[in-house]
PDB file of C-alpha atoms and ligand atoms in Angstrom:
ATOM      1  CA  UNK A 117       0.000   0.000   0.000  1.00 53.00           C
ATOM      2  CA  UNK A 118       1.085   3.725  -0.557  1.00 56.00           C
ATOM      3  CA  UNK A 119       2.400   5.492   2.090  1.00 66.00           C
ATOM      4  CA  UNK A 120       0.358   8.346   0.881  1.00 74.00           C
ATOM      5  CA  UNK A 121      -2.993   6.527   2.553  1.00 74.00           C
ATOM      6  CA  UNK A 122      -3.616   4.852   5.785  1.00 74.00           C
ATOM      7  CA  UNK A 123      -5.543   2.152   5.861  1.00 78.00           C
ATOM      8  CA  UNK A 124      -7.034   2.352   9.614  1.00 86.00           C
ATOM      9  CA  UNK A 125      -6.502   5.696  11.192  1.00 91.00           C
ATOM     10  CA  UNK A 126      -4.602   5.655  14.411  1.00 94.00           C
ATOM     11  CA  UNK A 127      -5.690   5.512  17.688  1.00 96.00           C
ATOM     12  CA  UNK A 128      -5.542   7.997  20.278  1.00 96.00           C
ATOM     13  CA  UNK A 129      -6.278   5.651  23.513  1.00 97.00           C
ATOM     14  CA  UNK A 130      -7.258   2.074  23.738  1.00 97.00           C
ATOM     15  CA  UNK A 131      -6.300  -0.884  22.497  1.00 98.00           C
ATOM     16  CA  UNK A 132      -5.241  -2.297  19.476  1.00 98.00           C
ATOM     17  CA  UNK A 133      -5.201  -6.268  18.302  1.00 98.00           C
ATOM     18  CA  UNK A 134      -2.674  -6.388  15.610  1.00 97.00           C
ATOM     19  CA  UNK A 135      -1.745  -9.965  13.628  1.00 97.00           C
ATOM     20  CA  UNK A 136      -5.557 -11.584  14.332  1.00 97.00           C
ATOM     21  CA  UNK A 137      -5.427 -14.734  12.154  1.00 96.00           C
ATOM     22  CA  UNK A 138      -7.758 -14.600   9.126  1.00 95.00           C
ATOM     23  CA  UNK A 139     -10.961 -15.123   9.693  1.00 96.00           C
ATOM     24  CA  UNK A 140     -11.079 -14.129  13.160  1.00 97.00           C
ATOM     25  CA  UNK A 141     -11.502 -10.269  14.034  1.00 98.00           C
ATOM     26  CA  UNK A 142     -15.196 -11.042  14.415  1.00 97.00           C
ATOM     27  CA  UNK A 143     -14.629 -13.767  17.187  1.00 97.00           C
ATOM     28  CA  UNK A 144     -12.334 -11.317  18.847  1.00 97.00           C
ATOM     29  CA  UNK A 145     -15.328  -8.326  18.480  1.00 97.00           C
ATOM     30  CA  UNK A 146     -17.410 -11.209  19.882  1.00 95.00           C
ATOM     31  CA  UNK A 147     -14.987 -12.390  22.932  1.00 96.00           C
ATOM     32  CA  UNK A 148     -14.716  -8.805  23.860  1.00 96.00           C
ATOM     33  CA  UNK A 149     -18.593  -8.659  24.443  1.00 94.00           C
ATOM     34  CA  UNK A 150     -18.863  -5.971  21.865  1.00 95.00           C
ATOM     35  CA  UNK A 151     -22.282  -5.674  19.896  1.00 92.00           C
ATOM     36  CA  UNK A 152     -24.565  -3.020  18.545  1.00 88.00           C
ATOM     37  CA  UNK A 153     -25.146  -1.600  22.150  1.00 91.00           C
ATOM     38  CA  UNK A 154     -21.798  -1.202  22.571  1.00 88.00           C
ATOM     39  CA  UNK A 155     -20.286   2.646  22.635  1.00 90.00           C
ATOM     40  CA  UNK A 156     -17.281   3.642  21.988  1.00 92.00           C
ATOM     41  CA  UNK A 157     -15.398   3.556  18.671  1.00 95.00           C
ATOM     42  CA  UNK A 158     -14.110  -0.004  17.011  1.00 96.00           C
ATOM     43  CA  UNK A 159     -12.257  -0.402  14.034  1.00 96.00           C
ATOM     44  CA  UNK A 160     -12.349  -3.785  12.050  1.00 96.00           C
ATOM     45  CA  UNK A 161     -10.102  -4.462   9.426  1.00 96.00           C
ATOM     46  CA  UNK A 162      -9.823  -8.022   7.409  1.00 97.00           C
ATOM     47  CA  UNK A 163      -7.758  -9.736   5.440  1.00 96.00           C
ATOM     48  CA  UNK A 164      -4.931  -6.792   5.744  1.00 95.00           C
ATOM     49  CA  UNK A 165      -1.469  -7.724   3.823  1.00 93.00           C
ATOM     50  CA  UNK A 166       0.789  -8.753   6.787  1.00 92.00           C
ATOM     51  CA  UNK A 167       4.588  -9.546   6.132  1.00 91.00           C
ATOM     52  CA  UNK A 168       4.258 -12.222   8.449  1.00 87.00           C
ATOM     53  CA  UNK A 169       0.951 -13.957   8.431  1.00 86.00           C
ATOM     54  CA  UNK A 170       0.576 -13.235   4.588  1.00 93.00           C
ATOM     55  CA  UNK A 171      -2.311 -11.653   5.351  1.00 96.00           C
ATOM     56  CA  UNK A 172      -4.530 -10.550   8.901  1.00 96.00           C
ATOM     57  CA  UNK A 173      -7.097  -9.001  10.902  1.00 97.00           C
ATOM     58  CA  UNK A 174      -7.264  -6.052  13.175  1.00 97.00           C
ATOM     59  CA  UNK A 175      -9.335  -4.735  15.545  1.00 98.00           C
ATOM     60  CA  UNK A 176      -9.012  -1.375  17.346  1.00 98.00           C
ATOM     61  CA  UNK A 177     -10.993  -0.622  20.462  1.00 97.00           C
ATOM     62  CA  UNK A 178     -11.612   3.124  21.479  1.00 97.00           C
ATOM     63  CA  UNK A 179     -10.820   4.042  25.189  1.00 95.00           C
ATOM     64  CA  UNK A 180     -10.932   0.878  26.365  1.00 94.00           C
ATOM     65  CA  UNK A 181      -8.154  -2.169  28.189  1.00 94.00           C
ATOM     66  CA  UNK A 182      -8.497  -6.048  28.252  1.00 96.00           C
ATOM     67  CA  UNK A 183      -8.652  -8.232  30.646  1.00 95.00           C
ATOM     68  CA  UNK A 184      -6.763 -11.244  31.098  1.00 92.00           C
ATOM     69  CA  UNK A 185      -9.416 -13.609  30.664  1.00 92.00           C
ATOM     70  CA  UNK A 186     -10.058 -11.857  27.372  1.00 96.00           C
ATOM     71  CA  UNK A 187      -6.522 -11.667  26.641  1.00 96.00           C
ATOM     72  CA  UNK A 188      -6.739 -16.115  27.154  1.00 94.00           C
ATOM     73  CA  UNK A 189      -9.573 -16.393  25.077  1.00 96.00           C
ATOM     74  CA  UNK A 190      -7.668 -14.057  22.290  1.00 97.00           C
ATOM     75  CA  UNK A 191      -5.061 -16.813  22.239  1.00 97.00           C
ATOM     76  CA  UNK A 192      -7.107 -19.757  21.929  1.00 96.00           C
ATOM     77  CA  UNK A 193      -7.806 -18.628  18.791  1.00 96.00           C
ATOM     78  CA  UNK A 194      -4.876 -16.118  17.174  1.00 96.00           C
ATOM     79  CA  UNK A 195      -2.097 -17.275  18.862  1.00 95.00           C
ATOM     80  CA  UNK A 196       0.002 -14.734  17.099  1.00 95.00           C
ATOM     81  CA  UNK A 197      -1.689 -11.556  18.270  1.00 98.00           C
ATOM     82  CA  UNK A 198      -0.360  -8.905  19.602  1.00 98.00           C
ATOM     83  CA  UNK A 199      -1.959  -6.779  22.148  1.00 98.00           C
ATOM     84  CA  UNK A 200      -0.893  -2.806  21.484  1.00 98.00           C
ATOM     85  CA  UNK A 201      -1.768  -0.395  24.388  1.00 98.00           C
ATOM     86  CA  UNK A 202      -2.458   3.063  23.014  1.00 98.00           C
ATOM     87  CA  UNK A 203      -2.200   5.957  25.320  1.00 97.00           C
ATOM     88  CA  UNK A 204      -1.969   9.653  23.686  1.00 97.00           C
ATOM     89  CA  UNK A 205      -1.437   8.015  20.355  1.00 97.00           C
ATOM     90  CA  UNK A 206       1.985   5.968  21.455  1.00 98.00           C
ATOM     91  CA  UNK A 207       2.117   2.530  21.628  1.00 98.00           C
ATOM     92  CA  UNK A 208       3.304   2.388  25.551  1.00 98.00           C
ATOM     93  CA  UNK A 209       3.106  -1.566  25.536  1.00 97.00           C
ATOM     94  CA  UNK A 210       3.140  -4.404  23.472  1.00 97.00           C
ATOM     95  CA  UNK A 211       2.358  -7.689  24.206  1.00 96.00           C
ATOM     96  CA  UNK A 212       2.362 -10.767  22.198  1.00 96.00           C
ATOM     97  CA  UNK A 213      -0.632 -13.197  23.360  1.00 96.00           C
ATOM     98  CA  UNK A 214       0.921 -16.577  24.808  1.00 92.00           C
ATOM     99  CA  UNK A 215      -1.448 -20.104  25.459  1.00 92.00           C
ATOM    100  CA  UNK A 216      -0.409 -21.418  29.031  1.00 92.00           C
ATOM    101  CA  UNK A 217       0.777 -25.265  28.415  1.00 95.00           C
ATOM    102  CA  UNK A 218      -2.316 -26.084  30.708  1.00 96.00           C
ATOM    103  CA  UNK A 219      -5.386 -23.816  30.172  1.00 96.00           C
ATOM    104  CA  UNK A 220      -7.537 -24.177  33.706  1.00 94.00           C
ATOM    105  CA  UNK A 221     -11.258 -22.720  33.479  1.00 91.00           C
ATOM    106  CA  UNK A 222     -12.280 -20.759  30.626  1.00 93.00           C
ATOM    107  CA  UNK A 223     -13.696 -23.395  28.327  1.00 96.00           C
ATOM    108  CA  UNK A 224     -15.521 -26.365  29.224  1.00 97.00           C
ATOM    109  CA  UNK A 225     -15.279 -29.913  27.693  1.00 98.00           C
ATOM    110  CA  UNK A 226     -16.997 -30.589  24.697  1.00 97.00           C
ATOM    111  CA  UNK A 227     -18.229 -34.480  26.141  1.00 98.00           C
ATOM    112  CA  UNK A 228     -21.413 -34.510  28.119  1.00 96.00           C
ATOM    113  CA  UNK A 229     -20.554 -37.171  30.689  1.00 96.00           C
ATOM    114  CA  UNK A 230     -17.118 -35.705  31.314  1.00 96.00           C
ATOM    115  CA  UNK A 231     -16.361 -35.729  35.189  1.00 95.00           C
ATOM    116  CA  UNK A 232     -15.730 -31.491  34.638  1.00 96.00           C
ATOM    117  CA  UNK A 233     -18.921 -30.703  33.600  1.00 95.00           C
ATOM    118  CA  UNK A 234     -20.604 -32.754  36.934  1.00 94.00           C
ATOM    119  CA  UNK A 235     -22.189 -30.405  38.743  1.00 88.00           C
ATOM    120  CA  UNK A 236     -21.713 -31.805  42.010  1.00 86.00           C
ATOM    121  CA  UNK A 237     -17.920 -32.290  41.127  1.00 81.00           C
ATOM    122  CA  UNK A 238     -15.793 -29.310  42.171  1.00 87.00           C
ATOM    123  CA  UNK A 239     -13.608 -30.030  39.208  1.00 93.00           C
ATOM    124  CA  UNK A 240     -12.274 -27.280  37.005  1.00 94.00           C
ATOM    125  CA  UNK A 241     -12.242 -28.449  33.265  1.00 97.00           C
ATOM    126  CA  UNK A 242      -8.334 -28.554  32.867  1.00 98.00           C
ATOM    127  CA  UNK A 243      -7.077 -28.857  28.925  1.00 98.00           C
ATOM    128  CA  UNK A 244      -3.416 -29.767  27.696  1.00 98.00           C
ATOM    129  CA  UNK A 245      -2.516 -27.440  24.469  1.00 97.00           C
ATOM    130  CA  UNK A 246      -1.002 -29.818  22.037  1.00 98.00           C
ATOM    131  CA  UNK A 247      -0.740 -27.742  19.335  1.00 97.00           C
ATOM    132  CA  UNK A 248      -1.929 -24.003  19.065  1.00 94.00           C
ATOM    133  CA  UNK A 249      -2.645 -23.676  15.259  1.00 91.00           C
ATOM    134  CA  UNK A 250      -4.521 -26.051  14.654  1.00 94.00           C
ATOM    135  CA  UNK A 251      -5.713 -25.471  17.731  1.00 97.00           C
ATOM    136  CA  UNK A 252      -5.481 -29.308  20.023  1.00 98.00           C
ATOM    137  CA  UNK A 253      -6.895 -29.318  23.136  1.00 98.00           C
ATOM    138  CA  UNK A 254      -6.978 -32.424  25.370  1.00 98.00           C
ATOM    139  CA  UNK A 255      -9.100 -32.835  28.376  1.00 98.00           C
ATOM    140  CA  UNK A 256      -7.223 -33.792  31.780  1.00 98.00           C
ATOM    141  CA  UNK A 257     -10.287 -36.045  32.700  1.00 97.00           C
ATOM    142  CA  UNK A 258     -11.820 -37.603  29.779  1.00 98.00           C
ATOM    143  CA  UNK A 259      -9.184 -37.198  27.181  1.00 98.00           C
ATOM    144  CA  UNK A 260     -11.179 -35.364  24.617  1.00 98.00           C
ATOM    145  CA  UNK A 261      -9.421 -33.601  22.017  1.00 98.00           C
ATOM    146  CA  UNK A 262     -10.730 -30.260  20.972  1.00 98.00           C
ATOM    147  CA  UNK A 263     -10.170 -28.220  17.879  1.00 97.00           C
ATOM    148  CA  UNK A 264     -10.967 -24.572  17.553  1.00 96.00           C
ATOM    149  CA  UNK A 265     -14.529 -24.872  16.525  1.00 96.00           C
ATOM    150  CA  UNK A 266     -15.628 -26.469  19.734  1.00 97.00           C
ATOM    151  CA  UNK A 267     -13.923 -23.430  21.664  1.00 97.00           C
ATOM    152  CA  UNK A 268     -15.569 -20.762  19.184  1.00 95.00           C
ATOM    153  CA  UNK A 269     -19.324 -21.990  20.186  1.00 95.00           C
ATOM    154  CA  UNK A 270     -18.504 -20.990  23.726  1.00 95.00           C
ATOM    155  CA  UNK A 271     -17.524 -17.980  23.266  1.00 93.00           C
TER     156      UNK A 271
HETATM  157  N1  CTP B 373      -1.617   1.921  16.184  1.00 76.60           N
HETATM  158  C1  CTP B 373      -2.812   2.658  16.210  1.00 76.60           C
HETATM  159  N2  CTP B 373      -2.853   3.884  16.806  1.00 76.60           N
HETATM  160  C2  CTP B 373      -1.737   4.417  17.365  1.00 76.60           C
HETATM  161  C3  CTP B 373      -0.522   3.682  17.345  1.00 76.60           C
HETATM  162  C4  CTP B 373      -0.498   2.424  16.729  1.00 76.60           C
HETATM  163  O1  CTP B 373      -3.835   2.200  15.705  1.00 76.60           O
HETATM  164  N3  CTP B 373      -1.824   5.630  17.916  1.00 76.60           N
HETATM  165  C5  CTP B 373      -1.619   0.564  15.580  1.00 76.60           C
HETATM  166  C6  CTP B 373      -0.731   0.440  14.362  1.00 76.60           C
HETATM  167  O2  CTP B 373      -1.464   0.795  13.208  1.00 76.60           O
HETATM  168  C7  CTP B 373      -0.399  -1.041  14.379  1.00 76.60           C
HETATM  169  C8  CTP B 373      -0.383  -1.385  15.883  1.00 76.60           C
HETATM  170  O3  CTP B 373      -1.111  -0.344  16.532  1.00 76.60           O
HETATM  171  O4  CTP B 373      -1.445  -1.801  13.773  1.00 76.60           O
HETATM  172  C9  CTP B 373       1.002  -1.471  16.456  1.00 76.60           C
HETATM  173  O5  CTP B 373       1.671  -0.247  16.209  1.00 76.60           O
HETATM  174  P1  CTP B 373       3.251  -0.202  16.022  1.00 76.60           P
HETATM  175  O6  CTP B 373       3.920  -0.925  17.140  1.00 76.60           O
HETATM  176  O7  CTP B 373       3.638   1.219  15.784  1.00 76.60           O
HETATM  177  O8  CTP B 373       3.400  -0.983  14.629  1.00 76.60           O
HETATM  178  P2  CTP B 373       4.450  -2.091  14.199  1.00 76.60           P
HETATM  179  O9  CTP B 373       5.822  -1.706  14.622  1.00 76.60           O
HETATM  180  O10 CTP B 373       4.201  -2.382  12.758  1.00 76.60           O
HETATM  181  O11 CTP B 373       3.959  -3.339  15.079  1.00 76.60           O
HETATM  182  P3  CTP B 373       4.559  -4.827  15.113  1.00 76.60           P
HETATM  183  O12 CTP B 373       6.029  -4.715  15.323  1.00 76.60           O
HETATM  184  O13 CTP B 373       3.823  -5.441  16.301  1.00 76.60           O
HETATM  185  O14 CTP B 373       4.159  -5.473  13.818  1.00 76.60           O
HETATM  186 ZN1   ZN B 374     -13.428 -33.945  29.399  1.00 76.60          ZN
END
């Protein structure tokens, strides 16, 4: 692209998710709990050229931080995003996303008669990350591998 014209216009403070994998800046917009009642400005942009990914997705949010759990769920699925803190239009930290080896809570298992999703269990539903893209998830109790689909739907 020309440097004559920006894309995305920059922020002045918020948050911006840079190097989304394809596909996925609406699951992010959805993680994040934004929808159509939402205020505050948000910026979506798809299927950006990327000199690393080839090609991604960002999303800027207005006047607004994450939270951690949000920042987890980011990395379930775009495992190479990078979370940009904006404050008076500098970028005053920059955080790549990172999947835990064990991911504890968050996401529960897919199988019905898994001992994690007993109610009278006091079990957290505890996966292994085998692989982050593709996404493999396997349960500590049941075994149950889980792909990034079966995350998406509970989100
Ligand atoms: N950005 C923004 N508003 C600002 C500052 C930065 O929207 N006031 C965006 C940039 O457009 C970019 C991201 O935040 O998408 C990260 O900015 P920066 O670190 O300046 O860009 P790069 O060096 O290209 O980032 P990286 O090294 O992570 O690829
Ligand atoms: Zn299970």
């Amino acid at each position: 692209m020309s440097k004559k014209t920006l894309r995305v216009s920059k922020i002045k403070d918020g948050t911006v998710i840079d190097h989304i994998t394809k596909g996925h800046a609406l699951n992010v917009i959805k993680i994040l709990g934004i929808d159509g009642c939402s205020n505050g400005v948000v910026t979506i942009a798809m299927n950006v050229p990327s000199q690393k990914l080839g090609v991604k997705d960002i999303v800027k949010i207005e006047g607004r931080e994450l939270n951690p759990e949000e920042v987890d769920k980011i990395a379930l699925i775009a495992p190479h995003a990078t979370i940009n803190i904006i404050r008076n239009y500098k970028v005053v930290e920059k955080q790549r996303v990172k999947l835990p080896p064990i991911i504890l809570g968050i996401i529960k298992c897919t199988n019905p008669s898994c001992i994690s999703n007993s109610e009278n269990e006091p079990i957290k539903p505890t996966f292994y990350v085998e692989s982050e893209e593709p996404l493999r998830l396997r349960c500590r109790y049941c075994g149950k591998i889980m792909g990034k689909e079966d995350v998406l739907v509970q989100f």
